[in-house]
Structure formats: structure tokens, C-alpha cells
Coordinates of C-alpha atoms in Angstrom, one line a residue:
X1 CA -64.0 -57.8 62.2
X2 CA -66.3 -56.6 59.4
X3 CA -64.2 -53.9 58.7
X4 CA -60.7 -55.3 58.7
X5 CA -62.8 -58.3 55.5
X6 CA -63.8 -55.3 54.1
X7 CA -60.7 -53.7 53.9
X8 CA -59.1 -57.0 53.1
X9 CA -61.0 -57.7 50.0
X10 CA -60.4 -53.8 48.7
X11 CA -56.8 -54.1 49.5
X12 CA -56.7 -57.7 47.6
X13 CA -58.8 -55.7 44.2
X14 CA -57.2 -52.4 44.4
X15 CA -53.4 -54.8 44.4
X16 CA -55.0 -56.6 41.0
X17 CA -55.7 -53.0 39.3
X18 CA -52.4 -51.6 40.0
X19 CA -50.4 -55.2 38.8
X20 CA -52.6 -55.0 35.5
X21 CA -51.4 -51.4 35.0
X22 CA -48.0 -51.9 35.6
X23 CA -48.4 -54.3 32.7
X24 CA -50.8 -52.6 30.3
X25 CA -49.3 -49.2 31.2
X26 CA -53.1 -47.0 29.9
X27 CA -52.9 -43.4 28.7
X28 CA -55.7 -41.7 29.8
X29 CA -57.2 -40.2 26.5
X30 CA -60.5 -39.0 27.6
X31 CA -61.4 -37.4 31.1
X32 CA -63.5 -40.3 31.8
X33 CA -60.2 -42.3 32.8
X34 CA -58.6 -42.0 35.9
X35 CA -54.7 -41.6 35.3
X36 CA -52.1 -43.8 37.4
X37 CA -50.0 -40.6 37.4
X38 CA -49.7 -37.0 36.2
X39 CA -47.5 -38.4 33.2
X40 CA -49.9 -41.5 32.1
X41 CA -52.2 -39.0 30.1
X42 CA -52.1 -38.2 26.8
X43 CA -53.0 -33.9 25.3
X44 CA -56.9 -35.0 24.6
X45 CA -56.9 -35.5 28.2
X46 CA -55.5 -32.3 29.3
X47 CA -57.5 -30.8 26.4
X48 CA -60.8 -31.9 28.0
X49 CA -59.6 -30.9 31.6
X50 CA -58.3 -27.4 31.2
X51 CA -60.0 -26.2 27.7
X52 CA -63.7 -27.3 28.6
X53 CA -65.1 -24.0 28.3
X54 CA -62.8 -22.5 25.3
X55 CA -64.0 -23.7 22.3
X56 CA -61.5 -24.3 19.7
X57 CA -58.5 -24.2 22.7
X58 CA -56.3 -27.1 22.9
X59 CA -53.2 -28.8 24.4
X60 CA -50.7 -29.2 22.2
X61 CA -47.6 -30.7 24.2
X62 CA -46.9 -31.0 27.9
X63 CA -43.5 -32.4 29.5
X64 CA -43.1 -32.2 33.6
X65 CA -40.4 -30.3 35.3
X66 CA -40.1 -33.1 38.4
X67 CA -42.0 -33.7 41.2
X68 CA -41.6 -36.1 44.4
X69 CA -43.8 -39.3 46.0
X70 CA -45.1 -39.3 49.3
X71 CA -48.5 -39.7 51.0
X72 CA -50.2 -38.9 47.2
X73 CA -47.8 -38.9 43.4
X74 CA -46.6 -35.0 43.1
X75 CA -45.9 -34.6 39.5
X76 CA -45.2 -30.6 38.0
X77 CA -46.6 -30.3 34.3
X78 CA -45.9 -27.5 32.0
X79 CA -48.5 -26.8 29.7
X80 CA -48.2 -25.2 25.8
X81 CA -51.7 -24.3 24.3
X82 CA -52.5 -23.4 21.3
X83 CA -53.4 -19.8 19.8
X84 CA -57.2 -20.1 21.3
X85 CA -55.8 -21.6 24.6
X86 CA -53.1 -19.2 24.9
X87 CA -55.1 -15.9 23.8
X88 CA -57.5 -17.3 26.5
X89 CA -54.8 -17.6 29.1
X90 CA -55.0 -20.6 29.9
X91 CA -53.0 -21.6 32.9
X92 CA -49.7 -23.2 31.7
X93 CA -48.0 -24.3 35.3
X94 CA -49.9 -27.0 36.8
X95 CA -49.7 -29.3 39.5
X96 CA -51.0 -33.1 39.5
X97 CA -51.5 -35.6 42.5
X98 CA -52.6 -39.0 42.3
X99 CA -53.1 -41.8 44.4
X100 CA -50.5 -43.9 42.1
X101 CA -48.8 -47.0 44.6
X102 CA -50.7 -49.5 46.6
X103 CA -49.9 -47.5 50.4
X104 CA -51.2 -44.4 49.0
X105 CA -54.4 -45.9 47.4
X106 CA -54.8 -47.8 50.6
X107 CA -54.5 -44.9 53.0
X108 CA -56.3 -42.8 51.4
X109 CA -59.5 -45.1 49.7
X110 CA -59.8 -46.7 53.4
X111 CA -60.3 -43.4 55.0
X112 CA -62.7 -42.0 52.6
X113 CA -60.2 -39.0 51.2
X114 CA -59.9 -39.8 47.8
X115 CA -62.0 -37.9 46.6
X116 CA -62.1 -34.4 49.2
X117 CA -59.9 -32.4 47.0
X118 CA -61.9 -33.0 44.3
X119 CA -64.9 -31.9 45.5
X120 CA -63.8 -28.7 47.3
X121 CA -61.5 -27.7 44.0
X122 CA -64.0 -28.2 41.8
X123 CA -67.4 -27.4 43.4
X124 CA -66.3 -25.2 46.6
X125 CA -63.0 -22.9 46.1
X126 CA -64.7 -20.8 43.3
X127 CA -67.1 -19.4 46.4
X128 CA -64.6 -18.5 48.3
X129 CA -61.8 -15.7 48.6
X130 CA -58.7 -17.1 50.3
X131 CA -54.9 -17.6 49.3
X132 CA -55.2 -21.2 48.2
X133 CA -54.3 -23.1 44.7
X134 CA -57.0 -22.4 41.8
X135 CA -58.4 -26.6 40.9
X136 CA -58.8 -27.4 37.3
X137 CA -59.9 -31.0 37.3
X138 CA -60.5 -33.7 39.7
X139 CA -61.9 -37.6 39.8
X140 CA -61.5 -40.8 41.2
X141 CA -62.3 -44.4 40.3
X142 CA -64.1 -46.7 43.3
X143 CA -63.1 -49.6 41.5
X144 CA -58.9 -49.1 41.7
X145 CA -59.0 -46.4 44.1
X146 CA -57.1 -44.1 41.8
X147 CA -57.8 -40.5 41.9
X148 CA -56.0 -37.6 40.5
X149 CA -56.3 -33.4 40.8
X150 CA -55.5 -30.8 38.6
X151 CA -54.2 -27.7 40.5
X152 CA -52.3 -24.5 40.1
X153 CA -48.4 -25.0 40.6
X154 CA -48.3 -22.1 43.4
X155 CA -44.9 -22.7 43.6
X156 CA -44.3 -21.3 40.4
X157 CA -47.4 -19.1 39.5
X158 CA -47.0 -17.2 43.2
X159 CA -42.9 -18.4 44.2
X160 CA -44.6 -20.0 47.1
X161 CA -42.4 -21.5 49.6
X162 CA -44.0 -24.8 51.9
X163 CA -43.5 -24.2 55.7
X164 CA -42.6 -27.3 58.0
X165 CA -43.1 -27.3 62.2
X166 CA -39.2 -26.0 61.9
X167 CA -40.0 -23.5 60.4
X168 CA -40.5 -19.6 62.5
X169 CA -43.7 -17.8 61.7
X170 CA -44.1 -14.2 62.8
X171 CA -47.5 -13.1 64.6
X172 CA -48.1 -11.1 61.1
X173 CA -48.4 -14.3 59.7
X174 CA -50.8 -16.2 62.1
X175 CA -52.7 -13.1 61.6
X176 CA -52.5 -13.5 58.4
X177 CA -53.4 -17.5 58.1
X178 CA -56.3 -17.1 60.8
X179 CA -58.1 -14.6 58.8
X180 CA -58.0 -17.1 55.6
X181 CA -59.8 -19.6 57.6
X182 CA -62.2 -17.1 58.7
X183 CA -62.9 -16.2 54.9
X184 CA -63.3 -19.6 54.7
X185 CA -65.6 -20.8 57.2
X186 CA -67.8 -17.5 57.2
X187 CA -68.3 -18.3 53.5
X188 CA -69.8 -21.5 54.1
X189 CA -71.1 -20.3 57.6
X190 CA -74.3 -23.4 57.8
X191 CA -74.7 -23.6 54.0
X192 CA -76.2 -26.3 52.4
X193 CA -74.0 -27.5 49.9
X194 CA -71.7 -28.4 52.8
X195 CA -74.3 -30.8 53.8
X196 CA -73.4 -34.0 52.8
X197 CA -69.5 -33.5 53.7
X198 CA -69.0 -36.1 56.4
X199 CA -68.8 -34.7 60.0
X200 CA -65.5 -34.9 62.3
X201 CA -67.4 -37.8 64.4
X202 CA -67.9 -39.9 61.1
X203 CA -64.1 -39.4 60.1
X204 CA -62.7 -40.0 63.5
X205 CA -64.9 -43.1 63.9
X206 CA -64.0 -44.0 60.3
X207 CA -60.1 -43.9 60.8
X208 CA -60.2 -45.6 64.3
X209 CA -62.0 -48.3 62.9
X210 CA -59.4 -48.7 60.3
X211 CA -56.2 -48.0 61.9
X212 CA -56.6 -48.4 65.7
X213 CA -55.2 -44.7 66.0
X214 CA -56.0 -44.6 69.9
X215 CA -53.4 -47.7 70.6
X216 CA -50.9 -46.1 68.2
X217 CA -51.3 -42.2 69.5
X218 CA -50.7 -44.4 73.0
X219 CA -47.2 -45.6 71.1
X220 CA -46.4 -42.2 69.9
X221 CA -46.7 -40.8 73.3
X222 CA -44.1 -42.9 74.8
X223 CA -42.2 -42.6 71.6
X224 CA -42.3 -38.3 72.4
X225 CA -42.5 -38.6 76.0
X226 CA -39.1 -35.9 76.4
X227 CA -41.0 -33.7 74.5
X228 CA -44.5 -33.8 76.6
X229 CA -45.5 -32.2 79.4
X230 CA -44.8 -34.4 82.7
X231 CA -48.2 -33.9 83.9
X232 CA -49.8 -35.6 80.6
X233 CA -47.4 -38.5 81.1
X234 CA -49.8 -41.7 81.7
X235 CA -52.8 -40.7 79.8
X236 CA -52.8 -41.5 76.8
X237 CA -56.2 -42.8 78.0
X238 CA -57.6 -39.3 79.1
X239 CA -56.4 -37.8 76.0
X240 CA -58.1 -40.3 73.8
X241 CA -61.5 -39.7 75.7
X242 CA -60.7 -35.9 75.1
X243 CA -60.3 -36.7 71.2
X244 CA -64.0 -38.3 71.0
X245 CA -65.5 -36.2 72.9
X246 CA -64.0 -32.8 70.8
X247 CA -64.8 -34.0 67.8
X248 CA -68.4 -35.0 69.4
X249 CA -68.5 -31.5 70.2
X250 CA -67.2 -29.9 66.8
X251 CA -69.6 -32.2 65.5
X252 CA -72.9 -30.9 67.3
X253 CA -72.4 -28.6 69.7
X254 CA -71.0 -26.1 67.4
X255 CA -72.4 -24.5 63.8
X256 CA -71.5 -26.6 60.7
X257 CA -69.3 -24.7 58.2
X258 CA -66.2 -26.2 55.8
X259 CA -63.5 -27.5 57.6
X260 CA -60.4 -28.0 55.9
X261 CA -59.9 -30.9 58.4
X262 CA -56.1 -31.4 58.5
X263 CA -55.2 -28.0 58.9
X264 CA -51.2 -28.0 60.4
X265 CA -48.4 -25.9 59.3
X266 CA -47.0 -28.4 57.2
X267 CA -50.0 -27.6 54.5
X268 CA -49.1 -24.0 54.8
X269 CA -47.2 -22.1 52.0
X270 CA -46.4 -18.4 51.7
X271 CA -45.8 -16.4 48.1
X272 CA -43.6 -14.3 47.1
X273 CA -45.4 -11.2 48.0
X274 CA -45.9 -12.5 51.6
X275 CA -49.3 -14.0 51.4
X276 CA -49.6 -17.2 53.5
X277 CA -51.9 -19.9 51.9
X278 CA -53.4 -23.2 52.6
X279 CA -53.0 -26.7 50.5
X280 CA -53.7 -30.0 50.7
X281 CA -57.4 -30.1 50.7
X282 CA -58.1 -34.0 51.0
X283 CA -59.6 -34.3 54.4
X284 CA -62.6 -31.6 54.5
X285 CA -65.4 -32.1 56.6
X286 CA -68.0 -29.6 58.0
X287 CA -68.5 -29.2 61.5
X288 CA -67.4 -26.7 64.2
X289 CA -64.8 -23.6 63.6
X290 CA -62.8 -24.7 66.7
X291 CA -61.6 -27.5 65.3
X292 CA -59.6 -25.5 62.3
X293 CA -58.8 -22.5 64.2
X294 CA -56.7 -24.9 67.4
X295 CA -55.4 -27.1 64.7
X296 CA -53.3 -24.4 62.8
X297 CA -53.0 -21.9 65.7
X298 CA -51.6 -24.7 68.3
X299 CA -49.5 -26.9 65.6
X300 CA -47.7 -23.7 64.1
X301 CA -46.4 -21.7 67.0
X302 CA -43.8 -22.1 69.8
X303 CA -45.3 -22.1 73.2
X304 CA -43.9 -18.9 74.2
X305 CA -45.2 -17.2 71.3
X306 CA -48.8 -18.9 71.3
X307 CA -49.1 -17.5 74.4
X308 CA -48.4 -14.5 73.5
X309 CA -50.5 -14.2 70.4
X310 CA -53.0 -16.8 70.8
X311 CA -55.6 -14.5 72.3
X312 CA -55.6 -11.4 69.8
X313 CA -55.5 -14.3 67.2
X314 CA -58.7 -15.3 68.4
X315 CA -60.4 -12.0 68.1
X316 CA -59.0 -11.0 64.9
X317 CA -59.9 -14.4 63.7
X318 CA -63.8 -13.9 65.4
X319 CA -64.0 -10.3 63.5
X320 CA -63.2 -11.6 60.1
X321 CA -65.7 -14.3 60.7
X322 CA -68.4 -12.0 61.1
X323 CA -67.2 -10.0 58.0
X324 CA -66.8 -13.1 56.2
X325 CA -70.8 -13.8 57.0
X326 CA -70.1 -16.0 60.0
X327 CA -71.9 -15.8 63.1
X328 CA -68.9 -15.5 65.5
X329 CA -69.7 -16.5 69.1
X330 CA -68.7 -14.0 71.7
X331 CA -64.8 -14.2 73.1
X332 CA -65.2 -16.1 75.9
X333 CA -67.3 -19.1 74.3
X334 CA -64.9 -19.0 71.3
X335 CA -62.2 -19.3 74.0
X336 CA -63.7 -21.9 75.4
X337 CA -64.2 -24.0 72.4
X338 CA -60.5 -23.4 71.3
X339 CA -59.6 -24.8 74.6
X340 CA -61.6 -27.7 73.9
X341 CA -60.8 -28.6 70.5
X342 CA -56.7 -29.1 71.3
X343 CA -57.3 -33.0 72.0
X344 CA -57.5 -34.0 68.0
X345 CA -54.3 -32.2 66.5
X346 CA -52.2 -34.0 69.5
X347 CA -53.6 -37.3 68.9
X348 CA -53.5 -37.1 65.0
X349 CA -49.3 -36.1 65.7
X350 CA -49.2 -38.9 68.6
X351 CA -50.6 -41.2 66.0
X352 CA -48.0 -40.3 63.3
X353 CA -44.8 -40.8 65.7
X354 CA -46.5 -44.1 66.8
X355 CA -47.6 -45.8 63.8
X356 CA -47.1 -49.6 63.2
X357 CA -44.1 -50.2 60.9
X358 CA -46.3 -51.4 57.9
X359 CA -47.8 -47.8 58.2
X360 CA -46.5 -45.1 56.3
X361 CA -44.2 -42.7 57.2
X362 CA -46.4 -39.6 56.8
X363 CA -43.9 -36.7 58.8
X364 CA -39.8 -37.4 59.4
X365 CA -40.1 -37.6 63.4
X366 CA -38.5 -34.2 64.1
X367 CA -41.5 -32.6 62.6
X368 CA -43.8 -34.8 64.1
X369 CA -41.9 -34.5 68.0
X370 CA -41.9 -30.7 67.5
X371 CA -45.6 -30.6 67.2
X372 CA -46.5 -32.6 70.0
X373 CA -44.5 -30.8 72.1
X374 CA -46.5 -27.4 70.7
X375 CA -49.8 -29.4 71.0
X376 CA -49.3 -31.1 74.2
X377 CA -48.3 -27.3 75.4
X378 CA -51.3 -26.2 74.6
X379 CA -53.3 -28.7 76.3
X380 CA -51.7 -28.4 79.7
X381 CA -51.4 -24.4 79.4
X382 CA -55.1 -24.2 78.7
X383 CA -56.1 -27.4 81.3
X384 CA -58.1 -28.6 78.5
X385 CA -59.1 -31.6 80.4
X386 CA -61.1 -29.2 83.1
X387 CA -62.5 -27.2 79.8
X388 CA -64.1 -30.5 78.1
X389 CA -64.8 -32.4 81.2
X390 CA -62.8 -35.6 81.1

């Protein structure tokens, strides 16, 4: 009850902030404001953001290409510098995304995201090698739950393409994404400035509280019930207990590094040159590798070919960990763990297909039915129920 007053009285302040600025309509001059949108800022702003450390370099115009509203405001800018900024190379195709309408502020203020891209653009992606966006600038407001982020336009700087769950990747390319998650995690293999990220438990237990996700996951699996194996049908229960207890596990039983936390094949792009990437940063965490590497391995291929790939995946994946400066477990603990941490991704999808119809609409349910019938797969292939011991 304390939480739904809580969220009650947020809801009711953040509502007030967004009807006084559909009225006073503020610019954001300086980067101490906190834009509505990628368009409600004025060329001091982006002056201060991009040209911080080029003296003399400034924004002289800017004007936006498109962009498209979903779970955050996705607004394309297009950026003219002056001669400092441009001798300087400044980069000129950007990418902006704010929490701008009341659902998005709500979803993603209430579960504690608002501010994850933010802090691994700005303070954690410059230590790391990977194919993912370059950040600019990033910051919320507590008060309105706004929140904005400053990021490469990969689509046009790289010609990246975004994948969807309909999408066919090639074993080349899982090869290819597993080993950016193992530059990621061995570069922040138990380091301290990964410390105060909050833990899988903490976001789990933070969501639940806020949403109910284990009656709605329940929903989505009789909402997906052609698509799931017959021998999961009838616990929703079971697979609930799973998802606490692998996150309890990814949590403590396995070393900390940086999680990118929501890591399906929906956030994964791939450039022109064949590169595959990862976006959409909001939902870091730090806890165990496991949780990553069965999230994108189990949510991105067909059954057939996971089977087929899943295990060279794994030790390719293990040996650019220990290059990266991870300490990789052996193969067969790694297995284990992989087994282990399936029970999330399906809830998280079993969630999406069975959320409340004042929820929103985060995947179109093909998307969503495809991948819980890849993660739900995975969990009977690998009797992941026997391997966590519910």
C-alpha cells in the first residue's frame, strides 16, 4: 500500500509539471534545464552540451530530420557548428530521447530508469571498447521526471539498421554480439565504480512492487500459450519462483560487473560494415554475466539454431571475457549459470504480452509471442527448473 500512495502522489506532481508545460512551453537555454523534448531547446543549450571542452566552438542552428514516440521521445537533430566547432569535428548527427508524455515519465521514474543511460553514456562507455552509440549529454529532473540523452545518430553516422525478434541473425553475428558483451563485462569485471548501480534483486523487487509483473507474466502466458512448450503449461507459478531466485543468484552467487540489463534483440543494430551493436542503455545494473549472456543468446535465436550454436557461443563468449580482463568461470559452471539465468527474459516477455490495458504497449504482440516461444524453448531444452532447483 505504501508504494501504490507513493506512486500516487508522483503520478498526481509529475501530471501538474507536464500540464504547466504544455502551457508555458520552456526552451531549455542552459544545460541546467531538463528539455520536454529534443526540439524544446534552444543553440546555448546544445552549445553547452556538445562544445564543453572546445573553447570558442558553438552551435549555430540545428533543425531535426524526424523521429518517432514510444516507450521514451525519439527525436533526430542535425547539427551546424561554427568554424571552431566544425574544425574540431564536432559530431553533427545526433540522436535525443526524452521522457516527454505522462506514460513514459511514469514507467520509466517508477522504475528507477530515468536516469541509467545517463550515467553509463556519460561516466561508463568512454572505458569501454564495444559497437555501441558514442553519449554527449545526459540529465534528469526528480521533480517532473523528465530526462533527456544526447547520443550519436548510429543510424546515420554507421547506416545502422535496428533488428526485431523477426528478424534472422546468422551464427557470425551472435558471435559477433556475444563478444561485445564480453568486452563489456570483462571491462568492468568487479570494479568499483559499478558499485552503487542497483543489483538485479533491487530492480526485480522494485518493478514487482510497482507493477505486479508475476500476475501479469501469469496473463501473458495464457495469452502465448500456442507458442509455449506444453510441459510449462500451468506454471506460471514455478516460473515466477525461477525468476526470483535467478536474479537472487545473478545477484550474489555470481561476480558483479555491468549489466546492460535489458539486453534482447530488439536493442540490437548492425552498421553498414557488418558490425552488430547494442542500444538502449536505460536499465543497467551490475550483477552476474549470466544474466546478459541468456538474455540476448536465448531472445535472438530460433530454437533449432540456439541449439546448434549456443554452446561454441558460450566459449567464444568465456575466451573474450578473459581477454577482456574478466575472470571467466570454467565451461561447465558457465553452462550451468546460463541454464539458470533463462527464468527473467521469459518473464519480462510474458509480462509484456500480459500487461493490464492501462499499461503501455511496449512490443506489437508478434514480437513479443516470437520471443516467448524462443525463451520458453530454452527453458524446457535446458530443464532449467532441475538446474536452479525449483
Amino acid at each position: 500500500m505504501g508504494t501504490k500512495i507513493w506512486l500516487a502522489g508522483r503520478a498526481s506532481a509529475v501530471a501538474g509539471h507536464i500540464l504547466a508545460e504544455k502551457f508555458t512551453r520552456p526552451i531549455a537555454h542552459t544545460t541546467n534545464d531538463v528539455p520536454r523534448d529534443g526540439l524544446a531547446l534552444s543553440t546555448r543549450w546544445l552549445t553547452e552540451a556538445l562544445c564543453r571542452d572546445h573553447p570558442g566552438a558553438e552551435v549555430v542552428s540545428f533543425y531535426s530530420p524526424g523521429g518517432s514516440v514510444g516507450t521514451t521521445t525519439r527525436i533526430a537533430l542535425r547539427v551546424r557548428y561554427n568554424d571552431v566547432g566544425r574544425k574540431a569535428g564536432l559530431p553533427t548527427a545526433l540522436f535525443t530521447k526524452t521522457s516527454t508524455n505522462f506514460a513514459q515519465r511514469i514507467l520509466m521514474g517508477a522504475g528507477a530508469v530515468l536516469d541509467g543511460e545517463t550515467q553509463f553514456f556519460m561516466n561508463l562507455r568512454p572505458h569501454v571498447e564495444m559497437e555501441a552509440p558514442a553519449g554527449y549529454w545526459g540529465g534528469f529532473d526528480d521533480a517532473s521526471w523528465r530526462s533527456i540523452m544526447v547520443m550519436e545518430d548510429v543510424a546515420e553516422t554507421k547506416g545502422a539498421q535496428f533488428l526485431t525478434a523477426t528478424t534472422a541473425v546468422t551464427c557470425e553475428q551472435m558471435t559477433d554480439l556475444v563478444g561485445n558483451l564480453a568486452a563489456l563485462h570483462g571491462a568492468f569485471w568487479e570494479h568499483d565504480v559499478i558499485r552503487t548501480l542497483k543489483t538485479p534483486r533491487e530492480h526485480l523487487l522494485n518493478v514487482s512492487s510497482l507493477i505486479n509483473m508475476s500476475a501479469r507474466a501469469k496473463v501473458g502466458m495464457d495469452r502465448s500459450k500456442s507458442v509455449i512448450p506444453s510441459a510449462l503449461h500451468g506454471q506460471a507459478d514455478r516460473l515466477w519462483r525461477g525468476t526470483q531466485r535467478c536474479l537472487e543468484m545473478a545477484t550474489s552467487a555470481l561476480p558483479a560487473t555491468l549489466l546492460h540489463g535489458d539486453c534482447h534483440i530488439a536493442q540490437v543494430y548492425i552498421t553498414r560494415d557488418g558490425k552488430m551493436g547494442l542500444a538502449d542503455w536505460q536499465v543497467i545494473q551490475q550483477g552476474g554475466w549470466a544474466c546478459d549472456f541468456a538474455y540476448l543468446v536465448a531472445s535472438a535465436c530460433e530454437p533449432q539454431d540456439r541449439r546448434e550454436w549456443e554452446e561454441q557461443l558460450l566459449r567464444t563468449y568465456l575466451e573474450q571475457l578473459s581477454a577482456a580482463g574478466g575472470k571467466a568461470p570454467d565451461f561447465d559452471q558457465a553452462w550451468l549459470a546460463y541454464r539458470q539465468q533463462l527464468f527473467y527474459p521469459f518473464s519480462v516477455w510474458a509480462f509484456t504480452l500480459g500487461r493490464a490495458f492501462y499499461q503501455p504497449k511496449m512490443q506489437p504482440d508478434d514480437v513479443s509471442l516470437k520471443v516467448v516461444h524462443r525463451l520458453s524453448t530454452a527453458i524446457q531444452d535446458h530443464n532449467s527448473f532441475d538446474a536452479i532447483g525449483v
